Amino acid sequence: MYDIIIIGAGPAGLTAGIYARRAGKSVLILEGEAIGGQIAKSARVVNYPSWKDISGVELSSNMFEQATDFGCEFELETATGIISVGDHYEVQCGKVSFMGYAVIIAVGCQPRRLSIPDPDKYLGHGLGYCVVCDGDFYRGKVCAVIGGGNSACQDALYLSDICPKVYLIQDLDRLTAEQTILDNINAKDNIEVILSSKVNSLIGDGKVSAVNISSQEKERIIDVDGVFVAIGHEPHCEAFSIVDQEAGYILADEDMRTSVPGIFVAGDCRKKKVRQLTTATNDGTIAAINACSYVDQIKNSNK
């Protein structure tokens, strides 16, 4: 029996583990894929305090080592469900399961990929999913943003201030962003909006140099230095129907408490507006502190 089981070993989960162990709680962290979550796939991280420039792999490795040094236990298992059992929870992982008084769900979410062969072939080499994280690397260069909603349009606006030319490519016949954002797009001379166009492929030799698009069966190749995809995100919360969700994201208050006492959430899988590395670690901190308090209450009530 563990005090706290954390599902997910990204920045939110690892931070939660560090804080829970510092509070003297026994902690198990479950991860079914790779340690570090999305940030481990980032070629460079320049927006995390105290690190001017570090690779995502190195940063996530540092977090993992810190968590293990504090005594967090790890299992490479994918959580498939959570069941309430009296005063604790059973986290199911296929043929095995683990018991804990509290659970922190920190499984993150993934940006939707383009419907092209090998969509991540150029990830970190001209292809990105976070303009706030990586946009400055393309200062003075030509970029394309794929998408037409609020996020894509805001990404295009951000890039238009540092890039001489930005292509905004949408597969629908119109942009779907809010009108105020569209007004700002229309006011920019260096943003070219391309509608009703599908991305067929990214072109390059080791890094992106062009994007191939088609509209009404007519192909066009656009020379670019970078491509940012902003067509939405996909949370991974299907296995956690025990808690309330909206559009696949787990609902919680600002203390990271879900609709079920003893189950907390942290990171990008939580319904919120801002999803960044720093907000993930913030969530992990808050979730761990409140989970520790919950565990103390349960143990005191059993005395």
mmCIF file of C-alpha atoms in Angstrom:
data_model
loop_
_atom_site.group_PDB
_atom_site.id
_atom_site.type_symbol
_atom_site.label_atom_id
_atom_site.label_comp_id
_atom_site.label_asym_id
_atom_site.label_seq_id
_atom_site.Cartn_x
_atom_site.Cartn_y
_atom_site.Cartn_z
ATOM 1 C CA MET A 1 0.000 0.000 0.000
ATOM 2 C CA TYR A 2 1.387 3.367 -1.062
ATOM 3 C CA ASP A 3 0.428 6.730 0.347
ATOM 4 C CA ILE A 4 0.231 8.293 -3.115
ATOM 5 C CA ILE A 5 0.176 6.786 -6.585
ATOM 6 C CA ILE A 6 1.057 9.176 -9.401
ATOM 7 C CA ILE A 7 -0.006 8.261 -12.920
ATOM 8 C CA GLY A 8 2.379 9.852 -15.402
ATOM 9 C CA ALA A 9 6.082 10.725 -15.255
ATOM 10 C CA GLY A 10 6.092 14.060 -17.057
ATOM 11 C CA PRO A 11 7.027 17.340 -15.345
ATOM 12 C CA ALA A 12 3.738 17.444 -13.393
ATOM 13 C CA GLY A 13 4.014 13.875 -12.126
ATOM 14 C CA LEU A 14 7.713 14.073 -11.305
ATOM 15 C CA THR A 15 7.251 17.366 -9.433
ATOM 16 C CA ALA A 16 4.375 15.845 -7.485
ATOM 17 C CA GLY A 17 6.570 12.893 -6.589
ATOM 18 C CA ILE A 18 9.383 15.124 -5.340
ATOM 19 C CA TYR A 19 7.061 17.144 -3.101
ATOM 20 C CA ALA A 20 5.256 14.073 -1.767
ATOM 21 C CA ARG A 21 8.505 12.335 -0.880
ATOM 22 C CA ARG A 22 9.830 15.489 0.813
ATOM 23 C CA ALA A 23 6.704 15.301 2.967
ATOM 24 C CA GLY A 24 7.630 11.756 3.955
ATOM 25 C CA LYS A 25 4.976 9.940 1.923
ATOM 26 C CA SER A 26 5.549 6.672 0.089
ATOM 27 C CA VAL A 27 5.170 7.300 -3.634
ATOM 28 C CA LEU A 28 4.753 5.120 -6.695
ATOM 29 C CA ILE A 29 4.933 6.728 -10.140
ATOM 30 C CA LEU A 30 3.444 4.806 -13.055
ATOM 31 C CA GLU A 31 4.507 5.530 -16.636
ATOM 32 C CA GLY A 32 3.468 3.537 -19.672
ATOM 33 C CA GLU A 33 5.536 5.329 -22.301
ATOM 34 C CA ALA A 34 8.621 7.500 -21.806
ATOM 35 C CA ILE A 35 9.866 9.406 -18.776
ATOM 36 C CA GLY A 36 9.533 13.161 -19.219
ATOM 37 C CA GLY A 37 6.318 13.432 -21.221
ATOM 38 C CA GLN A 38 6.107 15.941 -24.075
ATOM 39 C CA ILE A 39 9.028 18.026 -22.865
ATOM 40 C CA ALA A 40 11.421 15.109 -23.447
ATOM 41 C CA LYS A 41 10.737 15.540 -27.173
ATOM 42 C CA SER A 42 11.747 19.209 -27.227
ATOM 43 C CA ALA A 43 15.116 19.847 -28.821
ATOM 44 C CA ARG A 44 15.710 22.962 -26.716
ATOM 45 C CA VAL A 45 14.042 24.433 -23.638
ATOM 46 C CA VAL A 46 14.759 28.113 -22.987
ATOM 47 C CA ASN A 47 11.698 29.146 -20.968
ATOM 48 C CA TYR A 48 12.234 27.182 -17.753
ATOM 49 C CA PRO A 49 13.652 29.289 -14.897
ATOM 50 C CA SER A 50 17.328 28.718 -14.023
ATOM 51 C CA TRP A 51 18.100 26.972 -17.332
ATOM 52 C CA LYS A 52 19.035 29.374 -20.122
ATOM 53 C CA ASP A 53 19.232 26.592 -22.701
ATOM 54 C CA ILE A 54 18.779 22.862 -22.079
ATOM 55 C CA SER A 55 17.501 19.943 -24.107
ATOM 56 C CA GLY A 56 14.167 18.445 -23.158
ATOM 57 C CA VAL A 57 15.793 15.057 -22.666
ATOM 58 C CA GLU A 58 18.363 16.453 -20.232
ATOM 59 C CA LEU A 59 15.783 18.446 -18.297
ATOM 60 C CA SER A 60 13.421 15.494 -17.918
ATOM 61 C CA SER A 61 16.359 13.237 -16.973
ATOM 62 C CA ASN A 62 17.319 15.703 -14.247
ATOM 63 C CA MET A 63 13.746 15.670 -12.921
ATOM 64 C CA PHE A 64 13.688 11.865 -12.968
ATOM 65 C CA GLU A 65 16.992 11.594 -11.120
ATOM 66 C CA GLN A 66 15.821 14.090 -8.518
ATOM 67 C CA ALA A 67 12.613 12.107 -7.971
ATOM 68 C CA THR A 68 14.484 8.817 -7.607
ATOM 69 C CA ASP A 69 17.036 10.416 -5.284
ATOM 70 C CA PHE A 70 14.157 11.457 -3.026
ATOM 71 C CA GLY A 71 12.911 7.864 -3.020
ATOM 72 C CA CYS A 72 10.094 7.735 -5.544
ATOM 73 C CA GLU A 73 9.447 4.241 -6.871
ATOM 74 C CA PHE A 74 8.703 3.717 -10.563
ATOM 75 C CA GLU A 75 6.841 1.082 -12.533
ATOM 76 C CA LEU A 76 6.678 1.026 -16.333
ATOM 77 C CA GLU A 77 2.975 0.284 -16.474
ATOM 78 C CA THR A 78 0.003 1.917 -18.193
ATOM 79 C CA ALA A 79 -2.927 2.674 -15.897
ATOM 80 C CA THR A 80 -6.173 1.277 -17.297
ATOM 81 C CA GLY A 81 -8.544 2.262 -14.512
ATOM 82 C CA ILE A 82 -9.053 3.411 -10.937
ATOM 83 C CA ILE A 83 -11.392 1.671 -8.471
ATOM 84 C CA SER A 84 -12.425 2.918 -5.038
ATOM 85 C CA VAL A 85 -11.821 0.270 -2.357
ATOM 86 C CA GLY A 86 -12.913 1.485 1.070
ATOM 87 C CA ASP A 87 -10.530 4.205 2.222
ATOM 88 C CA HIS A 88 -8.074 3.718 -0.637
ATOM 89 C CA TYR A 89 -7.858 3.228 -4.390
ATOM 90 C CA GLU A 90 -6.787 0.415 -6.665
ATOM 91 C CA VAL A 91 -5.008 1.585 -9.800
ATOM 92 C CA GLN A 92 -5.354 -1.117 -12.418
ATOM 93 C CA CYS A 93 -2.615 -1.707 -14.975
ATOM 94 C CA GLY A 94 -3.698 -4.619 -17.122
ATOM 95 C CA LYS A 95 -2.752 -7.816 -15.274
ATOM 96 C CA VAL A 96 -1.332 -5.992 -12.247
ATOM 97 C CA SER A 97 -2.695 -3.369 -9.880
ATOM 98 C CA PHE A 98 -1.402 -1.099 -7.123
ATOM 99 C CA MET A 99 -3.035 0.271 -3.970
ATOM 100 C CA GLY A 100 -2.785 3.803 -2.651
ATOM 101 C CA TYR A 101 -4.622 6.157 -0.314
ATOM 102 C CA ALA A 102 -4.511 8.976 -2.863
ATOM 103 C CA VAL A 103 -4.011 9.171 -6.612
ATOM 104 C CA ILE A 104 -2.633 12.003 -8.745
ATOM 105 C CA ILE A 105 -3.472 11.767 -12.440
ATOM 106 C CA ALA A 106 -0.786 13.479 -14.513
ATOM 107 C CA VAL A 107 -0.990 11.771 -17.896
ATOM 108 C CA GLY A 108 -0.728 14.961 -19.955
ATOM 109 C CA CYS A 109 -2.046 15.341 -23.476
ATOM 110 C CA GLN A 110 -0.605 15.299 -26.957
ATOM 111 C CA PRO A 111 -0.909 17.796 -29.796
ATOM 112 C CA ARG A 112 -2.902 16.412 -32.686
ATOM 113 C CA ARG A 113 -0.575 15.313 -35.445
ATOM 114 C CA LEU A 114 -0.887 16.043 -39.142
ATOM 115 C CA SER A 115 -2.451 13.287 -41.225
ATOM 116 C CA ILE A 116 0.725 12.634 -43.173
ATOM 117 C CA PRO A 117 3.201 9.745 -43.213
ATOM 118 C CA ASP A 118 5.633 9.901 -40.288
ATOM 119 C CA PRO A 119 4.184 13.181 -38.920
ATOM 120 C CA ASP A 120 7.007 13.680 -36.387
ATOM 121 C CA LYS A 121 9.898 13.017 -38.768
ATOM 122 C CA TYR A 122 11.107 16.620 -38.508
ATOM 123 C CA LEU A 123 10.191 17.232 -34.869
ATOM 124 C CA GLY A 124 12.774 19.610 -33.451
ATOM 125 C CA HIS A 125 14.196 20.167 -36.941
ATOM 126 C CA GLY A 126 11.759 22.663 -38.384
ATOM 127 C CA LEU A 127 8.577 21.112 -37.002
ATOM 128 C CA GLY A 128 7.101 22.225 -33.692
ATOM 129 C CA TYR A 129 3.887 22.320 -31.718
ATOM 130 C CA CYS A 130 4.569 25.187 -29.334
ATOM 131 C CA VAL A 131 5.267 28.669 -30.705
ATOM 132 C CA VAL A 132 5.717 30.116 -27.216
ATOM 133 C CA CYS A 133 8.406 27.496 -26.551
ATOM 134 C CA ASP A 134 10.236 27.435 -29.882
ATOM 135 C CA GLY A 135 9.086 30.409 -31.948
ATOM 136 C CA ASP A 136 12.076 32.582 -31.116
ATOM 137 C CA PHE A 137 14.389 30.089 -32.816
ATOM 138 C CA TYR A 138 12.808 31.205 -36.117
ATOM 139 C CA ARG A 139 13.320 34.921 -35.674
ATOM 140 C CA GLY A 140 13.974 36.450 -39.087
ATOM 141 C CA LYS A 141 12.868 33.294 -40.910
ATOM 142 C CA VAL A 142 9.789 32.207 -42.872
ATOM 143 C CA CYS A 143 7.278 30.040 -41.034
ATOM 144 C CA ALA A 144 3.959 28.315 -41.605
ATOM 145 C CA VAL A 145 1.264 27.675 -39.024
ATOM 146 C CA ILE A 146 -1.179 24.827 -39.662
ATOM 147 C CA GLY A 147 -4.660 25.429 -38.271
ATOM 148 C CA GLY A 148 -7.303 28.116 -38.163
ATOM 149 C CA GLY A 149 -8.653 28.353 -34.636
ATOM 150 C CA ASN A 150 -7.732 30.709 -31.820
ATOM 151 C CA SER A 151 -4.454 28.971 -31.013
ATOM 152 C CA ALA A 152 -3.251 28.824 -34.617
ATOM 153 C CA CYS A 153 -4.131 32.449 -35.285
ATOM 154 C CA GLN A 154 -2.465 33.612 -32.082
ATOM 155 C CA ASP A 155 0.622 31.602 -33.053
ATOM 156 C CA ALA A 156 0.654 33.316 -36.449
ATOM 157 C CA LEU A 157 0.351 36.733 -34.794
ATOM 158 C CA TYR A 158 3.216 35.922 -32.437
ATOM 159 C CA LEU A 159 5.442 34.826 -35.307
ATOM 160 C CA SER A 160 4.473 37.820 -37.460
ATOM 161 C CA ASP A 161 6.269 40.090 -35.000
ATOM 162 C CA ILE A 162 9.587 38.264 -35.439
ATOM 163 C CA CYS A 163 9.318 36.704 -38.905
ATOM 164 C CA PRO A 164 9.246 38.490 -42.276
ATOM 165 C CA LYS A 165 6.593 36.112 -43.627
ATOM 166 C CA VAL A 166 4.063 33.771 -42.004
ATOM 167 C CA TYR A 167 1.725 31.411 -43.850
ATOM 168 C CA LEU A 168 -1.469 30.437 -42.029
ATOM 169 C CA ILE A 169 -2.803 27.248 -43.629
ATOM 170 C CA GLN A 170 -6.329 26.040 -42.842
ATOM 171 C CA ASP A 171 -8.139 23.038 -44.324
ATOM 172 C CA LEU A 172 -11.553 24.694 -43.925
ATOM 173 C CA ASP A 173 -12.906 27.481 -46.102
ATOM 174 C CA ARG A 174 -12.615 29.985 -43.260
ATOM 175 C CA LEU A 175 -10.684 30.702 -40.098
ATOM 176 C CA THR A 176 -12.597 29.792 -36.943
ATOM 177 C CA ALA A 177 -10.888 32.107 -34.452
ATOM 178 C CA GLU A 178 -12.690 34.835 -32.534
ATOM 179 C CA GLN A 179 -13.425 37.994 -34.498
ATOM 180 C CA THR A 180 -11.039 40.201 -32.543
ATOM 181 C CA ILE A 181 -8.206 37.796 -33.339
ATOM 182 C CA LEU A 182 -9.253 37.701 -37.001
ATOM 183 C CA ASP A 183 -9.193 41.499 -37.110
ATOM 184 C CA ASN A 184 -5.593 41.398 -35.913
ATOM 185 C CA ILE A 185 -4.744 38.769 -38.531
ATOM 186 C CA ASN A 186 -6.243 40.906 -41.296
ATOM 187 C CA ALA A 187 -4.244 43.912 -40.129
ATOM 188 C CA LYS A 188 -0.944 42.078 -40.628
ATOM 189 C CA ASP A 189 0.703 42.537 -44.029
ATOM 190 C CA ASN A 190 3.136 39.670 -43.519
ATOM 191 C CA ILE A 191 0.541 36.970 -42.741
ATOM 192 C CA GLU A 192 -0.779 35.126 -45.790
ATOM 193 C CA VAL A 193 -3.925 33.097 -45.101
ATOM 194 C CA ILE A 194 -4.378 30.000 -47.251
ATOM 195 C CA LEU A 195 -7.807 28.362 -46.924
ATOM 196 C CA SER A 196 -9.314 25.042 -48.057
ATOM 197 C CA SER A 197 -5.845 23.550 -48.240
ATOM 198 C CA LYS A 198 -4.607 20.207 -46.953
ATOM 199 C CA VAL A 199 -1.027 19.479 -45.952
ATOM 200 C CA ASN A 200 0.266 16.544 -48.005
ATOM 201 C CA SER A 201 3.805 16.376 -46.695
ATOM 202 C CA LEU A 202 6.744 18.224 -45.225
ATOM 203 C CA ILE A 203 9.825 18.466 -47.407
ATOM 204 C CA GLY A 204 13.437 18.653 -46.343
ATOM 205 C CA ASP A 205 16.827 17.012 -46.039
ATOM 206 C CA GLY A 206 17.292 16.562 -42.316
ATOM 207 C CA LYS A 207 15.216 19.642 -41.555
ATOM 208 C CA VAL A 208 12.093 21.264 -42.967
ATOM 209 C CA SER A 209 12.621 23.390 -46.065
ATOM 210 C CA ALA A 210 9.124 23.381 -47.580
ATOM 211 C CA VAL A 211 5.536 22.254 -47.109
ATOM 212 C CA ASN A 212 3.471 20.571 -49.806
ATOM 213 C CA ILE A 213 -0.207 21.506 -49.763
ATOM 214 C CA SER A 214 -3.136 20.898 -52.071
ATOM 215 C CA SER A 215 -6.362 22.751 -52.729
ATOM 216 C CA GLN A 216 -9.030 21.383 -55.095
ATOM 217 C CA GLU A 217 -6.504 18.836 -56.357
ATOM 218 C CA LYS A 218 -3.935 21.544 -57.158
ATOM 219 C CA GLU A 219 -0.606 21.132 -55.396
ATOM 220 C CA ARG A 220 1.562 23.960 -54.157
ATOM 221 C CA ILE A 221 4.984 23.866 -52.561
ATOM 222 C CA ILE A 222 5.782 26.676 -50.138
ATOM 223 C CA ASP A 223 9.363 27.302 -49.034
ATOM 224 C CA VAL A 224 9.563 27.689 -45.245
ATOM 225 C CA ASP A 225 12.118 27.384 -42.486
ATOM 226 C CA GLY A 226 9.688 26.167 -39.854
ATOM 227 C CA VAL A 227 6.229 24.672 -39.480
ATOM 228 C CA PHE A 228 4.083 24.887 -36.347
ATOM 229 C CA VAL A 229 1.030 22.648 -36.004
ATOM 230 C CA ALA A 230 -1.902 24.024 -34.000
ATOM 231 C CA ILE A 231 -4.875 21.785 -34.694
ATOM 232 C CA GLY A 232 -5.794 20.976 -31.107
ATOM 233 C CA HIS A 233 -4.741 18.567 -28.382
ATOM 234 C CA GLU A 234 -5.835 15.113 -27.308
ATOM 235 C CA PRO A 235 -5.923 14.215 -23.593
ATOM 236 C CA HIS A 236 -5.388 10.638 -22.451
ATOM 237 C CA CYS A 237 -8.043 10.330 -19.769
ATOM 238 C CA GLU A 238 -10.344 7.629 -21.164
ATOM 239 C CA ALA A 239 -9.331 5.202 -18.420
ATOM 240 C CA PHE A 240 -10.309 7.595 -15.634
ATOM 241 C CA SER A 241 -14.089 7.794 -15.956
ATOM 242 C CA ILE A 242 -14.274 7.691 -12.162
ATOM 243 C CA VAL A 243 -13.760 11.492 -12.175
ATOM 244 C CA ASP A 244 -15.744 14.205 -13.963
ATOM 245 C CA GLN A 245 -14.386 15.310 -17.332
ATOM 246 C CA GLU A 246 -15.193 17.786 -20.073
ATOM 247 C CA ALA A 247 -14.112 17.165 -23.666
ATOM 248 C CA GLY A 248 -11.731 14.529 -22.347
ATOM 249 C CA TYR A 249 -10.033 16.820 -19.818
ATOM 250 C CA ILE A 250 -10.348 16.215 -16.082
ATOM 251 C CA LEU A 251 -12.240 18.849 -14.125
ATOM 252 C CA ALA A 252 -10.658 20.118 -10.908
ATOM 253 C CA ASP A 253 -10.502 23.164 -8.673
ATOM 254 C CA GLU A 254 -7.396 25.283 -8.144
ATOM 255 C CA ASP A 255 -6.283 22.878 -5.406
ATOM 256 C CA MET A 256 -6.190 20.128 -8.074
ATOM 257 C CA ARG A 257 -9.051 18.259 -6.379
ATOM 258 C CA THR A 258 -11.264 16.316 -8.765
ATOM 259 C CA SER A 259 -14.895 15.338 -8.246
ATOM 260 C CA VAL A 260 -13.737 12.308 -6.213
ATOM 261 C CA PRO A 261 -12.077 12.868 -2.801
ATOM 262 C CA GLY A 262 -8.557 11.507 -2.784
ATOM 263 C CA ILE A 263 -8.071 11.731 -6.536
ATOM 264 C CA PHE A 264 -6.154 14.757 -7.792
ATOM 265 C CA VAL A 265 -5.021 15.910 -11.218
ATOM 266 C CA ALA A 266 -1.991 17.846 -12.449
ATOM 267 C CA GLY A 267 -0.640 19.070 -15.749
ATOM 268 C CA ASP A 268 -1.976 19.217 -19.261
ATOM 269 C CA CYS A 269 -4.721 16.625 -18.742
ATOM 270 C CA ARG A 270 -6.501 19.102 -16.450
ATOM 271 C CA LYS A 271 -9.066 21.422 -18.015
ATOM 272 C CA LYS A 272 -7.404 24.836 -18.031
ATOM 273 C CA LYS A 273 -6.375 27.613 -20.389
ATOM 274 C CA VAL A 274 -2.579 27.622 -20.184
ATOM 275 C CA ARG A 275 -0.504 24.508 -20.773
ATOM 276 C CA GLN A 276 3.208 25.129 -20.322
ATOM 277 C CA LEU A 277 6.121 23.398 -18.624
ATOM 278 C CA THR A 278 5.987 25.841 -15.721
ATOM 279 C CA THR A 279 2.222 25.435 -15.222
ATOM 280 C CA ALA A 280 2.659 21.651 -15.184
ATOM 281 C CA THR A 281 5.201 21.806 -12.364
ATOM 282 C CA ASN A 282 2.942 24.288 -10.566
ATOM 283 C CA ASP A 283 0.033 21.841 -10.773
ATOM 284 C CA GLY A 284 2.240 19.003 -9.559
ATOM 285 C CA THR A 285 3.307 20.982 -6.522
ATOM 286 C CA ILE A 286 -0.251 21.893 -5.530
ATOM 287 C CA ALA A 287 -1.593 18.396 -6.169
ATOM 288 C CA ALA A 288 1.117 16.787 -4.056
ATOM 289 C CA ILE A 289 0.659 19.142 -1.097
ATOM 290 C CA ASN A 290 -3.103 18.580 -1.042
ATOM 291 C CA ALA A 291 -2.753 14.834 -1.600
ATOM 292 C CA CYS A 292 -0.408 14.662 1.403
ATOM 293 C CA SER A 293 -2.990 16.474 3.533
ATOM 294 C CA TYR A 294 -5.671 14.056 2.371
ATOM 295 C CA VAL A 295 -3.523 11.032 3.241
ATOM 296 C CA ASP A 296 -2.858 12.450 6.703
ATOM 297 C CA GLN A 297 -6.595 12.871 7.271
ATOM 298 C CA ILE A 298 -7.318 9.290 6.215
ATOM 299 C CA LYS A 299 -4.590 7.839 8.411
ATOM 300 C CA ASN A 300 -5.600 9.929 11.419
ATOM 301 C CA SER A 301 -9.230 8.836 11.042
ATOM 302 C CA ASN A 302 -8.120 5.193 11.092
ATOM 303 C CA LYS A 303 -6.277 5.502 14.398
#
